[in-house]
Coordinates of N, CA and C in Angstrom, one line a residue:
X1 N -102.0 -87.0 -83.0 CA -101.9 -88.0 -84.0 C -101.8 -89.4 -83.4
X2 N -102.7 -90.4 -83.8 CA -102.6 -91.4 -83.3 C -101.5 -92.4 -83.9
X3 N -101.3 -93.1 -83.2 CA -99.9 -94.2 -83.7 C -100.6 -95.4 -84.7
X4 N -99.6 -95.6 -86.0 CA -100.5 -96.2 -86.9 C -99.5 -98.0 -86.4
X5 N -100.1 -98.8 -86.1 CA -99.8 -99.9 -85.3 C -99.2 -100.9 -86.4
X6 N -99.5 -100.3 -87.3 CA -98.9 -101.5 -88.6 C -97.3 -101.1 -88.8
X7 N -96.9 -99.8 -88.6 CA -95.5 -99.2 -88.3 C -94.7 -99.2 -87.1
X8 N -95.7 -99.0 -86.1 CA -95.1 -98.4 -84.7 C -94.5 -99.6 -83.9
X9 N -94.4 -100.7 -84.1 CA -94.4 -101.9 -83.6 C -92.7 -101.7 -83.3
X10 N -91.8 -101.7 -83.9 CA -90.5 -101.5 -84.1 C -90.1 -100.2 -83.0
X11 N -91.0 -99.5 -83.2 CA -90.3 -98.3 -81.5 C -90.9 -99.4 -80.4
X12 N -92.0 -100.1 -80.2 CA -92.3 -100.7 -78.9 C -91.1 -101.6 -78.5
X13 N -90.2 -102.2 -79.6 CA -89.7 -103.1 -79.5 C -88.3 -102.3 -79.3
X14 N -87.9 -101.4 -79.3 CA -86.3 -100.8 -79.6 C -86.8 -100.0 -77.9
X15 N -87.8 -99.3 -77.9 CA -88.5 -98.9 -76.4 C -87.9 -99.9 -75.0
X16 N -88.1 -101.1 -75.2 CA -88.3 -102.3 -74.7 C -86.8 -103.0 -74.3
X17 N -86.3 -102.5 -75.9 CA -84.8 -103.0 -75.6 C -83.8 -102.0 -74.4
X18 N -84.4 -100.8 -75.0 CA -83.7 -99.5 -74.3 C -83.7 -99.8 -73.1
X19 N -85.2 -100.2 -72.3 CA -85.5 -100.5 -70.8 C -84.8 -101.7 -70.4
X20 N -84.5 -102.7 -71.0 CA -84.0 -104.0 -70.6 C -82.4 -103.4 -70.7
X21 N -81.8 -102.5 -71.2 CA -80.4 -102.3 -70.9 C -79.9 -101.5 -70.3
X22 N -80.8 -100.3 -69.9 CA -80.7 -99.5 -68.9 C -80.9 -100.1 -67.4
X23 N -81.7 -100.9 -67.3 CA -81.9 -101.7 -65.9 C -80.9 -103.2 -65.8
X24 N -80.4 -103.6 -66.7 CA -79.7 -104.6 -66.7 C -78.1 -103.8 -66.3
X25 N -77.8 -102.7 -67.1 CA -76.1 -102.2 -66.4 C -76.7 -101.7 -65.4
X26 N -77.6 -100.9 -64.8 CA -78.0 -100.7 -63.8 C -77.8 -101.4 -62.5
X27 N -78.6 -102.7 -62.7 CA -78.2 -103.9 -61.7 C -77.0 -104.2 -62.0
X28 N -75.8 -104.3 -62.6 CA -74.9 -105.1 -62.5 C -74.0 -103.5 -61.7
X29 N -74.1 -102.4 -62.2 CA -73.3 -101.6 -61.8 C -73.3 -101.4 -60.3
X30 N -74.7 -101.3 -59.9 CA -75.3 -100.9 -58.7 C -75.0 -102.2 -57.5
X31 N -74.9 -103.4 -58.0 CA -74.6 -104.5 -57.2 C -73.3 -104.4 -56.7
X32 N -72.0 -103.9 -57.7 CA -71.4 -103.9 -57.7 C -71.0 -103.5 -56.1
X33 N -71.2 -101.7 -57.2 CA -71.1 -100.6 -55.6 C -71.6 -101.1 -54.2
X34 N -73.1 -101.0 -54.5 CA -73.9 -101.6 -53.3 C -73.4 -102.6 -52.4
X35 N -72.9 -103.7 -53.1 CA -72.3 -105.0 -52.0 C -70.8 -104.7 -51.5
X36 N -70.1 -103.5 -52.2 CA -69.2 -103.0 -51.4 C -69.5 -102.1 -50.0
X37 N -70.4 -101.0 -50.3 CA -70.7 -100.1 -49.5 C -71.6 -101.2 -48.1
X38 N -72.3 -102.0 -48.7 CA -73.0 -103.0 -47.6 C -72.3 -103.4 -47.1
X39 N -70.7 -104.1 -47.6 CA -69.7 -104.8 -46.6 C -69.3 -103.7 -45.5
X40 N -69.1 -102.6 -46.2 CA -68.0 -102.0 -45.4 C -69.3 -101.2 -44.1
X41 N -70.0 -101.5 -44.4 CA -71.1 -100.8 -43.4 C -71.6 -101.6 -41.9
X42 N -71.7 -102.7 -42.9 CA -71.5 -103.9 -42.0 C -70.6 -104.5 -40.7
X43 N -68.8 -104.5 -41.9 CA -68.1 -104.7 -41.0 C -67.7 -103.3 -40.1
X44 N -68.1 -102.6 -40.5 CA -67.6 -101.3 -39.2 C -68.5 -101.0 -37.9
X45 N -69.6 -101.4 -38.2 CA -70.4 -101.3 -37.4 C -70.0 -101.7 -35.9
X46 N -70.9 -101.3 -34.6 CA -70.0 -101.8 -33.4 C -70.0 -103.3 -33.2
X47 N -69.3 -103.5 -33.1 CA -69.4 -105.2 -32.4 C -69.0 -106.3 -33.9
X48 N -68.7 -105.5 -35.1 CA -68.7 -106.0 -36.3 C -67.2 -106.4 -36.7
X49 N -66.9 -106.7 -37.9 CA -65.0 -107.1 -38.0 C -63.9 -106.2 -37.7
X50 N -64.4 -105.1 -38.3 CA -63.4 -103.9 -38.2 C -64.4 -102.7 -38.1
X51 N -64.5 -102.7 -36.7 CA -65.4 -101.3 -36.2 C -64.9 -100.2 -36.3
X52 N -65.8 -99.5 -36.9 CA -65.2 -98.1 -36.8 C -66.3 -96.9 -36.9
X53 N -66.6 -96.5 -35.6 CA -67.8 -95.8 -35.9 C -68.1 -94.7 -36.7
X54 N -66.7 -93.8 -37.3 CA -66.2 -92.6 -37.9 C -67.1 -93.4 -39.5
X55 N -66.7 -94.2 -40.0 CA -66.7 -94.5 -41.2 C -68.1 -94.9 -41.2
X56 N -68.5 -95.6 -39.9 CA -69.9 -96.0 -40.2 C -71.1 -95.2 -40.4
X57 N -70.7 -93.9 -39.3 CA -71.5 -92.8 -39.2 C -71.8 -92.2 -40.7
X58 N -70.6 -91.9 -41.1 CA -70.3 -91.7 -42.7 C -71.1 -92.0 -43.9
X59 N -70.9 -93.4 -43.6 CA -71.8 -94.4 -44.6 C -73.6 -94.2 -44.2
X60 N -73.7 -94.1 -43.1 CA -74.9 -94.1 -42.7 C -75.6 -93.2 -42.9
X61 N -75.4 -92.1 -42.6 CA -75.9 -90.8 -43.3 C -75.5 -90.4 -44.6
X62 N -74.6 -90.9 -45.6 CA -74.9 -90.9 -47.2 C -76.4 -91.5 -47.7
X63 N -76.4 -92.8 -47.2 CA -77.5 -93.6 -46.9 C -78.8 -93.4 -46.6
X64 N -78.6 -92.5 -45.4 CA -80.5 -91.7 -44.9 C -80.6 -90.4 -45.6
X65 N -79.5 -90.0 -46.4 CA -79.9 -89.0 -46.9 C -80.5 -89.0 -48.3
X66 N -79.6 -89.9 -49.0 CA -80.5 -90.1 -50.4 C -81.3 -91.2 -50.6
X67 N -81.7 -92.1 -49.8 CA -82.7 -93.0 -49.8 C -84.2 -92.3 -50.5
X68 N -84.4 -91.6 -49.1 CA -85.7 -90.5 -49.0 C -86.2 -90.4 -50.0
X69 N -85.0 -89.5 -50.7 CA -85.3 -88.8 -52.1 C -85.9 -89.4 -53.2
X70 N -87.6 -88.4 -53.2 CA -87.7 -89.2 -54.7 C -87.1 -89.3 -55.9
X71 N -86.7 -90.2 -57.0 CA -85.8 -90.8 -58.0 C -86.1 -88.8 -58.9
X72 N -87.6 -88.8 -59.2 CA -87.8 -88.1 -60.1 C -86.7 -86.6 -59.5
X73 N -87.0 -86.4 -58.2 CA -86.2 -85.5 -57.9 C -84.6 -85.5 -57.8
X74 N -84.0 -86.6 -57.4 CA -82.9 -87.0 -57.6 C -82.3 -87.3 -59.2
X75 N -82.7 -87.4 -60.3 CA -82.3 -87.5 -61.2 C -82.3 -86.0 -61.9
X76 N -83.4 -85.0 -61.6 CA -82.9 -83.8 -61.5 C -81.6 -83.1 -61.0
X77 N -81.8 -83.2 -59.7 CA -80.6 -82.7 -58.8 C -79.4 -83.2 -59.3
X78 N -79.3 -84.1 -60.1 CA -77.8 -85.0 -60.3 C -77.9 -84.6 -61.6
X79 N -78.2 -83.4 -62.4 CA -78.0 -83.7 -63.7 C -77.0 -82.4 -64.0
X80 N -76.5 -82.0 -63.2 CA -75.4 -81.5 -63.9 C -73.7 -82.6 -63.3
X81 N -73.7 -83.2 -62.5 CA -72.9 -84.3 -62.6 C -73.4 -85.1 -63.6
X82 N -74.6 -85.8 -64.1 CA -74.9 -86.6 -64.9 C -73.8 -86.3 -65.9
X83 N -73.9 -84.5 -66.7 CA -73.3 -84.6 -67.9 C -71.8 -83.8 -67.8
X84 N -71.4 -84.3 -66.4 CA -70.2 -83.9 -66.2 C -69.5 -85.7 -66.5
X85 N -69.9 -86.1 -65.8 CA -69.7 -87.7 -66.4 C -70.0 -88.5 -67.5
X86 N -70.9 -88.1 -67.7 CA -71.4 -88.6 -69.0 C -71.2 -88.0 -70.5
X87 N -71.3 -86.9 -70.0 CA -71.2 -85.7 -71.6 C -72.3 -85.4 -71.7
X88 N -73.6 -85.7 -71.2 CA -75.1 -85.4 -71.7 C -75.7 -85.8 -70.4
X89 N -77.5 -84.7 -70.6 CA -78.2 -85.3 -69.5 C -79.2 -85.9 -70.4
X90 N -79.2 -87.0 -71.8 CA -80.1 -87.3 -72.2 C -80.4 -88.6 -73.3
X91 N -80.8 -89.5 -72.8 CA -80.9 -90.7 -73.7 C -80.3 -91.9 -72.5
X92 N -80.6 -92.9 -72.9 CA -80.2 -94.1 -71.8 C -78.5 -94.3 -71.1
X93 N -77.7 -93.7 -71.6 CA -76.6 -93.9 -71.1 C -76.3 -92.9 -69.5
X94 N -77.1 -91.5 -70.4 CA -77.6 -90.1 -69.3 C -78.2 -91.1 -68.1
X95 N -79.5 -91.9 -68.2 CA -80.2 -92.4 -67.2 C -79.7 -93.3 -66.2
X96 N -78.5 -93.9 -66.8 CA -78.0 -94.9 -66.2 C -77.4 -94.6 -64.8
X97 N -76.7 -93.4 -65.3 CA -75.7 -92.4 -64.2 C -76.9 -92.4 -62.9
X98 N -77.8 -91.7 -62.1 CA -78.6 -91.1 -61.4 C -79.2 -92.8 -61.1
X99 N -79.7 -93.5 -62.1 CA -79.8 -95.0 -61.5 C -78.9 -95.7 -60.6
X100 N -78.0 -95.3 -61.1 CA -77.0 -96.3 -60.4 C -76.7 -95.7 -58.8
X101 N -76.6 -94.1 -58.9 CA -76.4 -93.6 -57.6 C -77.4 -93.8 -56.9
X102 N -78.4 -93.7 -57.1 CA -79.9 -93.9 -56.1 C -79.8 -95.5 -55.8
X103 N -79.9 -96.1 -56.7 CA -79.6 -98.1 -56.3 C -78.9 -98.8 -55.5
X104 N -77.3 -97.9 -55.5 CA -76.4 -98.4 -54.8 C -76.5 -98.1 -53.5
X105 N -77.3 -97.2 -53.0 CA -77.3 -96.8 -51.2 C -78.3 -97.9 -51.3
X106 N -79.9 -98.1 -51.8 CA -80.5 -99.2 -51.9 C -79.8 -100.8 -51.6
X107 N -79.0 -101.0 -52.3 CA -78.8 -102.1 -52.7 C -77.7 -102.3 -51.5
X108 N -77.2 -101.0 -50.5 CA -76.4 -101.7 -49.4 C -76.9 -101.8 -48.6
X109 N -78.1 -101.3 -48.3 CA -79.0 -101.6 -46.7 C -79.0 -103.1 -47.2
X110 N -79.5 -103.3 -48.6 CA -80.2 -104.7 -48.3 C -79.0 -105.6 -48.2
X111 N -78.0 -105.3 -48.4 CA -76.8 -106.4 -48.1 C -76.3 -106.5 -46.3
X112 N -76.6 -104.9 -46.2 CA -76.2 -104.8 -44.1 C -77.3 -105.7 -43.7
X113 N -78.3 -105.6 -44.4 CA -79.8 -106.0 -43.5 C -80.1 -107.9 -43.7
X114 N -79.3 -108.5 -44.7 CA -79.0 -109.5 -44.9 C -78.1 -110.4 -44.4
X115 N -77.7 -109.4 -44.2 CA -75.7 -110.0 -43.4 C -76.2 -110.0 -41.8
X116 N -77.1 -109.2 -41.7 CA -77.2 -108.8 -39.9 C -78.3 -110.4 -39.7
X117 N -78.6 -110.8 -40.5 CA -79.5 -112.0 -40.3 C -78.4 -113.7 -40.0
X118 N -77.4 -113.5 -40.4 CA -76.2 -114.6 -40.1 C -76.3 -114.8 -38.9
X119 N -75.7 -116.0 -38.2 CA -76.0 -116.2 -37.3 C -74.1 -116.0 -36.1
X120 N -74.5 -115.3 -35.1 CA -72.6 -114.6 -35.1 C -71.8 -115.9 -34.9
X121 N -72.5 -117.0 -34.5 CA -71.5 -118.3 -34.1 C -70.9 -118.2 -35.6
X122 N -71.4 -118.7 -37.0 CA -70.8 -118.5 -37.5 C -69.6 -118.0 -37.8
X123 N -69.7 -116.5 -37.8 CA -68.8 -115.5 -37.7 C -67.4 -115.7 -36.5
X124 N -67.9 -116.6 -35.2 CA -67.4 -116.2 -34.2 C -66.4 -117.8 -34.8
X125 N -67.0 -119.0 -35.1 CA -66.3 -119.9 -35.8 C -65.1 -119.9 -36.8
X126 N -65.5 -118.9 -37.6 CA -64.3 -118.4 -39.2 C -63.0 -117.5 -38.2
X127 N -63.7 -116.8 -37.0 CA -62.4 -116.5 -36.1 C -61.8 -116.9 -36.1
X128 N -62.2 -118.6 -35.0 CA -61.8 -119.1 -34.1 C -60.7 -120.0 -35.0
X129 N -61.1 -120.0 -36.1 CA -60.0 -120.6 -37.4 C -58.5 -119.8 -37.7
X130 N -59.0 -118.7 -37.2 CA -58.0 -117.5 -37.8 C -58.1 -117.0 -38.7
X131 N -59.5 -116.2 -39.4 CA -60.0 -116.2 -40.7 C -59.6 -114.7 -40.6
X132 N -59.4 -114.0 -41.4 CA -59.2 -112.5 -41.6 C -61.1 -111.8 -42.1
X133 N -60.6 -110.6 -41.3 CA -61.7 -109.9 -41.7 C -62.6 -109.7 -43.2
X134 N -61.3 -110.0 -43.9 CA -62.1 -109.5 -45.5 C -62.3 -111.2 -45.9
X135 N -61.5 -112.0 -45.2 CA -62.1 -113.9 -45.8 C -63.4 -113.9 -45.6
X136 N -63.5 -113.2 -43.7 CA -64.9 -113.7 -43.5 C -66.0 -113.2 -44.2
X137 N -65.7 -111.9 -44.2 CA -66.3 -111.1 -45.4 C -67.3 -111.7 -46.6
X138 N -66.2 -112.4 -47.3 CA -66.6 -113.0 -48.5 C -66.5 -114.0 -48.6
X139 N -66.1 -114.6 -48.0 CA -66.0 -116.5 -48.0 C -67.2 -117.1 -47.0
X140 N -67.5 -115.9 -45.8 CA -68.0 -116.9 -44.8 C -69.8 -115.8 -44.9
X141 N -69.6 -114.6 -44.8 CA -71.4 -113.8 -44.4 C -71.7 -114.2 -46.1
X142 N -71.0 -113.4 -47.2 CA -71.8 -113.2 -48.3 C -72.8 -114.7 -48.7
X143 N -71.7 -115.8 -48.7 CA -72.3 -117.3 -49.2 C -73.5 -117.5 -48.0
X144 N -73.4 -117.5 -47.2 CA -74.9 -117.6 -45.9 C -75.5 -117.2 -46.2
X145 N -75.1 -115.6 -46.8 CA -76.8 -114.6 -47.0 C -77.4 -115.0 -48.6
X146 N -76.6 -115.6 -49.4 CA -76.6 -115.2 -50.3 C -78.3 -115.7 -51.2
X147 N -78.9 -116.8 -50.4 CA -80.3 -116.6 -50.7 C -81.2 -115.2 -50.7
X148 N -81.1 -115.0 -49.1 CA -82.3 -113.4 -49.0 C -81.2 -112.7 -49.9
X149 N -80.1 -112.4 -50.2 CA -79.6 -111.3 -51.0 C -80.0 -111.2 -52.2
X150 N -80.7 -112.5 -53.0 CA -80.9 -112.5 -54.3 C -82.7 -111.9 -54.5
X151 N -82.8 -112.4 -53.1 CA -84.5 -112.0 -53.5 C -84.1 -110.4 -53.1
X152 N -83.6 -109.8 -52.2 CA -83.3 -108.7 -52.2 C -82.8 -108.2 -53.4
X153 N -82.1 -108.3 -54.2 CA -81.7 -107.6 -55.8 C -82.9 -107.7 -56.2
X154 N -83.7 -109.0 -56.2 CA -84.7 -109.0 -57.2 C -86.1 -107.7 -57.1
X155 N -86.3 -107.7 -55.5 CA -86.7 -106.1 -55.4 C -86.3 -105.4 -56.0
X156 N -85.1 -104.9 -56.1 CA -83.9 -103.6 -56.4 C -84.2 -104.0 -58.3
X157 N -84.4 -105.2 -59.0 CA -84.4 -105.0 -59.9 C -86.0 -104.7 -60.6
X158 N -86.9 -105.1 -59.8 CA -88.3 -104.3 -60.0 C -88.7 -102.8 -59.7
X159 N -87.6 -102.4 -58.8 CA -87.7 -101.1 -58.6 C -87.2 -100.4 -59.7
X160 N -85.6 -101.0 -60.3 CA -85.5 -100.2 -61.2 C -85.9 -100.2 -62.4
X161 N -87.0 -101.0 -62.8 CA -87.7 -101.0 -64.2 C -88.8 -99.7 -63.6
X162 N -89.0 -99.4 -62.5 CA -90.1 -98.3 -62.2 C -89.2 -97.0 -62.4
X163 N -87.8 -97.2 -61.7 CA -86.7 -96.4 -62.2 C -86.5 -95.6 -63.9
X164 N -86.5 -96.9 -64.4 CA -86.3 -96.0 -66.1 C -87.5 -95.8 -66.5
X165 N -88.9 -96.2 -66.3 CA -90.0 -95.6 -66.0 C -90.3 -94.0 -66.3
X166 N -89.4 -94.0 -65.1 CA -89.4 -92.4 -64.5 C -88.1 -91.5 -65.1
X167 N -87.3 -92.5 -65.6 CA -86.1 -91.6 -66.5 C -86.6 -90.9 -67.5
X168 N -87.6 -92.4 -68.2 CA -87.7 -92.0 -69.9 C -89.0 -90.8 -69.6
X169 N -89.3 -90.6 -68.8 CA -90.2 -88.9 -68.7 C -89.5 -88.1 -68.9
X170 N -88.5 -87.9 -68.3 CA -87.5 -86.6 -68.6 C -86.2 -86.6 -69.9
X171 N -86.6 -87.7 -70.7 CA -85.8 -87.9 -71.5 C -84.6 -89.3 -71.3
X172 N -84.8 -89.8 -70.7 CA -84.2 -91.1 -71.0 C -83.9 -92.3 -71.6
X173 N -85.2 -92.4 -72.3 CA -85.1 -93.3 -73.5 C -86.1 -94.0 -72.7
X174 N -86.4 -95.3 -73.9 CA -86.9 -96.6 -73.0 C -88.5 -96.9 -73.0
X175 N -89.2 -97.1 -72.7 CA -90.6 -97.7 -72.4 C -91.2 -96.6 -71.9
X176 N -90.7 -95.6 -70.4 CA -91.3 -94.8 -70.2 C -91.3 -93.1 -71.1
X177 N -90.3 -93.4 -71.9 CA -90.3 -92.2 -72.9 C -91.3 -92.1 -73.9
X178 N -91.1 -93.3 -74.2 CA -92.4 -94.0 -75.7 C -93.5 -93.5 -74.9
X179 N -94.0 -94.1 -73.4 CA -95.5 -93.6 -73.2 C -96.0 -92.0 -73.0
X180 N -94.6 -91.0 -72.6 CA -95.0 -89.7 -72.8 C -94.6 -88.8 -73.7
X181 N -94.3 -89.7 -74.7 CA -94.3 -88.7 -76.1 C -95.1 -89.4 -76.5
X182 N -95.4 -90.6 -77.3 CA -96.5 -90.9 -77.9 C -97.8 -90.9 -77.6
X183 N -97.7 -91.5 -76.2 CA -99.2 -91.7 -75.0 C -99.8 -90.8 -74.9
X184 N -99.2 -90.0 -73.7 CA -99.5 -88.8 -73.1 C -99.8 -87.3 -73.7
X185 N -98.5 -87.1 -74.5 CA -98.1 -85.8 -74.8 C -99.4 -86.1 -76.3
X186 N -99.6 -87.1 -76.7 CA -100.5 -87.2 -77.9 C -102.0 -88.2 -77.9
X187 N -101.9 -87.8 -76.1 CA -103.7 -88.6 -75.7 C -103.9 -89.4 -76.8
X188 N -102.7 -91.0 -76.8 CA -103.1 -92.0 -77.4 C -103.2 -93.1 -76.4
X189 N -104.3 -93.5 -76.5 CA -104.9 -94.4 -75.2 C -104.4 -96.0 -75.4
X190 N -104.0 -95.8 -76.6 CA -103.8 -97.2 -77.2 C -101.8 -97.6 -77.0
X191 N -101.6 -96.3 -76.8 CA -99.6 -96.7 -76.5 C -99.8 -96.7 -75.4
X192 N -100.8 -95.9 -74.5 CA -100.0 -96.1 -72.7 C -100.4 -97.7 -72.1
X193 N -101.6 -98.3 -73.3 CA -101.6 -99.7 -72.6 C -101.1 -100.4 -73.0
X194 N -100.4 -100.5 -74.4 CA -99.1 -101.3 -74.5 C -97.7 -101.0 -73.8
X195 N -97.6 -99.8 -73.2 CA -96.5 -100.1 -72.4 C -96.5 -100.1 -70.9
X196 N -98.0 -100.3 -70.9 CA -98.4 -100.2 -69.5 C -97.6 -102.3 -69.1
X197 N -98.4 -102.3 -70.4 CA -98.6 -104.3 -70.5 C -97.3 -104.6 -70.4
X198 N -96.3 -103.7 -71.2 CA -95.0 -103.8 -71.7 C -94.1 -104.2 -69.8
X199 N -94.4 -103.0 -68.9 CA -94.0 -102.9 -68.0 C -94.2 -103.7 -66.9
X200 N -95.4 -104.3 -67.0 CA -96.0 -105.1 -66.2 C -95.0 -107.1 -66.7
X201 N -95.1 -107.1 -68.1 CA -94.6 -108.3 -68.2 C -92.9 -108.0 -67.9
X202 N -92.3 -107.1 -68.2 CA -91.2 -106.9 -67.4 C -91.5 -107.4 -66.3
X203 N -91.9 -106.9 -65.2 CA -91.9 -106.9 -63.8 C -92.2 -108.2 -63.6
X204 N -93.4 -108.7 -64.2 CA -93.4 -110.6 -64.0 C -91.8 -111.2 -64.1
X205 N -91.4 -110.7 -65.2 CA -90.6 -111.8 -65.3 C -89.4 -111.5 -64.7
X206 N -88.8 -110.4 -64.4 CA -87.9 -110.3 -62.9 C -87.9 -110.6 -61.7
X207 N -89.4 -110.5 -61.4 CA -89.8 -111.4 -60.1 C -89.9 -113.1 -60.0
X208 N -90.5 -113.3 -61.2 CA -90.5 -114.6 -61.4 C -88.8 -115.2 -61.5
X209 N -87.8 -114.7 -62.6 CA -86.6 -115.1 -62.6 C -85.7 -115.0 -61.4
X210 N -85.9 -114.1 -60.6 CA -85.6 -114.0 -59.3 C -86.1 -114.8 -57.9
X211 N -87.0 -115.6 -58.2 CA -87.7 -116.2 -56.8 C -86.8 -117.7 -57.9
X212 N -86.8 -118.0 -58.9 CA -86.6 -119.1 -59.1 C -84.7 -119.3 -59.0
X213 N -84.4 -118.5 -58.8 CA -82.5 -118.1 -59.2 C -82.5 -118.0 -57.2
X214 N -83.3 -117.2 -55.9 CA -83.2 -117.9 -54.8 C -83.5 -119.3 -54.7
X215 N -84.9 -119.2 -55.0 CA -84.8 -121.5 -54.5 C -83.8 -122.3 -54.7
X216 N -83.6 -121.7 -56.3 CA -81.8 -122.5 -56.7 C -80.8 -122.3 -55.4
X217 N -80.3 -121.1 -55.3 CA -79.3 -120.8 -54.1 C -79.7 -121.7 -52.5
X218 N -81.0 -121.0 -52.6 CA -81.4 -122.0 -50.6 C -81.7 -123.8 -50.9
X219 N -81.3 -123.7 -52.0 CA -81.4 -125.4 -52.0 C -80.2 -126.0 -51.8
X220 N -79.5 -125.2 -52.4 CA -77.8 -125.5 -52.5 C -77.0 -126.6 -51.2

């Protein structure tokens, strides 16, 4: 059955909202974790604030192990924690869970891999002050990096619109659910290119909002 366009307008738009709130707690949750796990990966590292190779080893291989993994498989594999935490493996709140754990190893390379760009005088200066490990931390690497770290989210936040994408196939709600029950599952050629369009002006405007939110910061 084809979608009659004079009605259907109201799921594109509730579709649309689902995606914009699944990927928005997403990024905020995922930054969260991520810019902790990046610190602490960072500062343990050798030669780093508080080295510790036990913890870094640790971190490091949580990190190469679920990177790899594709989402679609990983949101499988996690779905009986999903609805241990959640109460359900199904609808946007379900998708959020499995987003957030795959983003946050994501989103700490890109903080170690941003931080490793500082320059160590810096670092060796906020010492020479008497600065404590967790000041330098966050007073002295995060503000330096904090340009590339934003275009780095802004990746992490284009990725995860491809993320709920790939939720709403398995039932997650959102843009990519609308195109494989309506689209797909009902060979209507006319829904998978509105939410093809749908997906794509997303992704403009996270990239776009993102390159203009660094210039702000490296102009600072």
């Amino acid at each position: 059955m084809k979608a009659d366009w004079s009605t259907f307008w109201p799921k594109v738009l509730d579709a649309t909202g689902e995606t914009v709130y699944m990927v928005l707690i997403t990024l905020a949750l995922s930054t969260v974790s991520g810019l902790a796990v990046g610190l602490a990966l960072y500062a343990t590292r050798k030669g780093g604030v508080l080295p510790n190779r036990v913890v870094h080893a640790v971190l490091g291989a949580f990190i190469n192990v679920i990177r790899p993994v594709p989402f679609i498989i990983a949101i499988v594999a996690l779905a009986p924690v999903t609805r241990e935490v959640v109460g359900t493996m199904i609808g946007t709140n379900a998708a959020i869970f499995p987003m957030t754990v795959v983003a946050t190893f994501g989103v700490a390379r890109i903080v170690e891999s941003n931080l490793l760009s500082v320059e160590p005088g810096v670092i060796e200066a906020a010492r020479s002050m008497g600065a404590s490990p967790l000041r330098i931390l966050l007073t002295v690497l995060v503000p330096e990096a904090l340009g590339p770290l934003v275009l780095g989210l802004t990746f992490m936040l284009v990725a995860l619109i491809d993320f709920s994408a790939v939720a709403g196939t398995v039932g997650g709600g959102g843009v990519g659910n609308l195109a494989m029950t309506y689209g797909y599952l009902r060979f209507d050629t006319s829904v998978m290119v509105v939410t093809v369009l749908v997906l794509i002006v997303l992704v403009q405007s996270a990239q776009l909002l993102g390159n203009l939110l660094s210039r702000r910061v490296l102009r600072r």
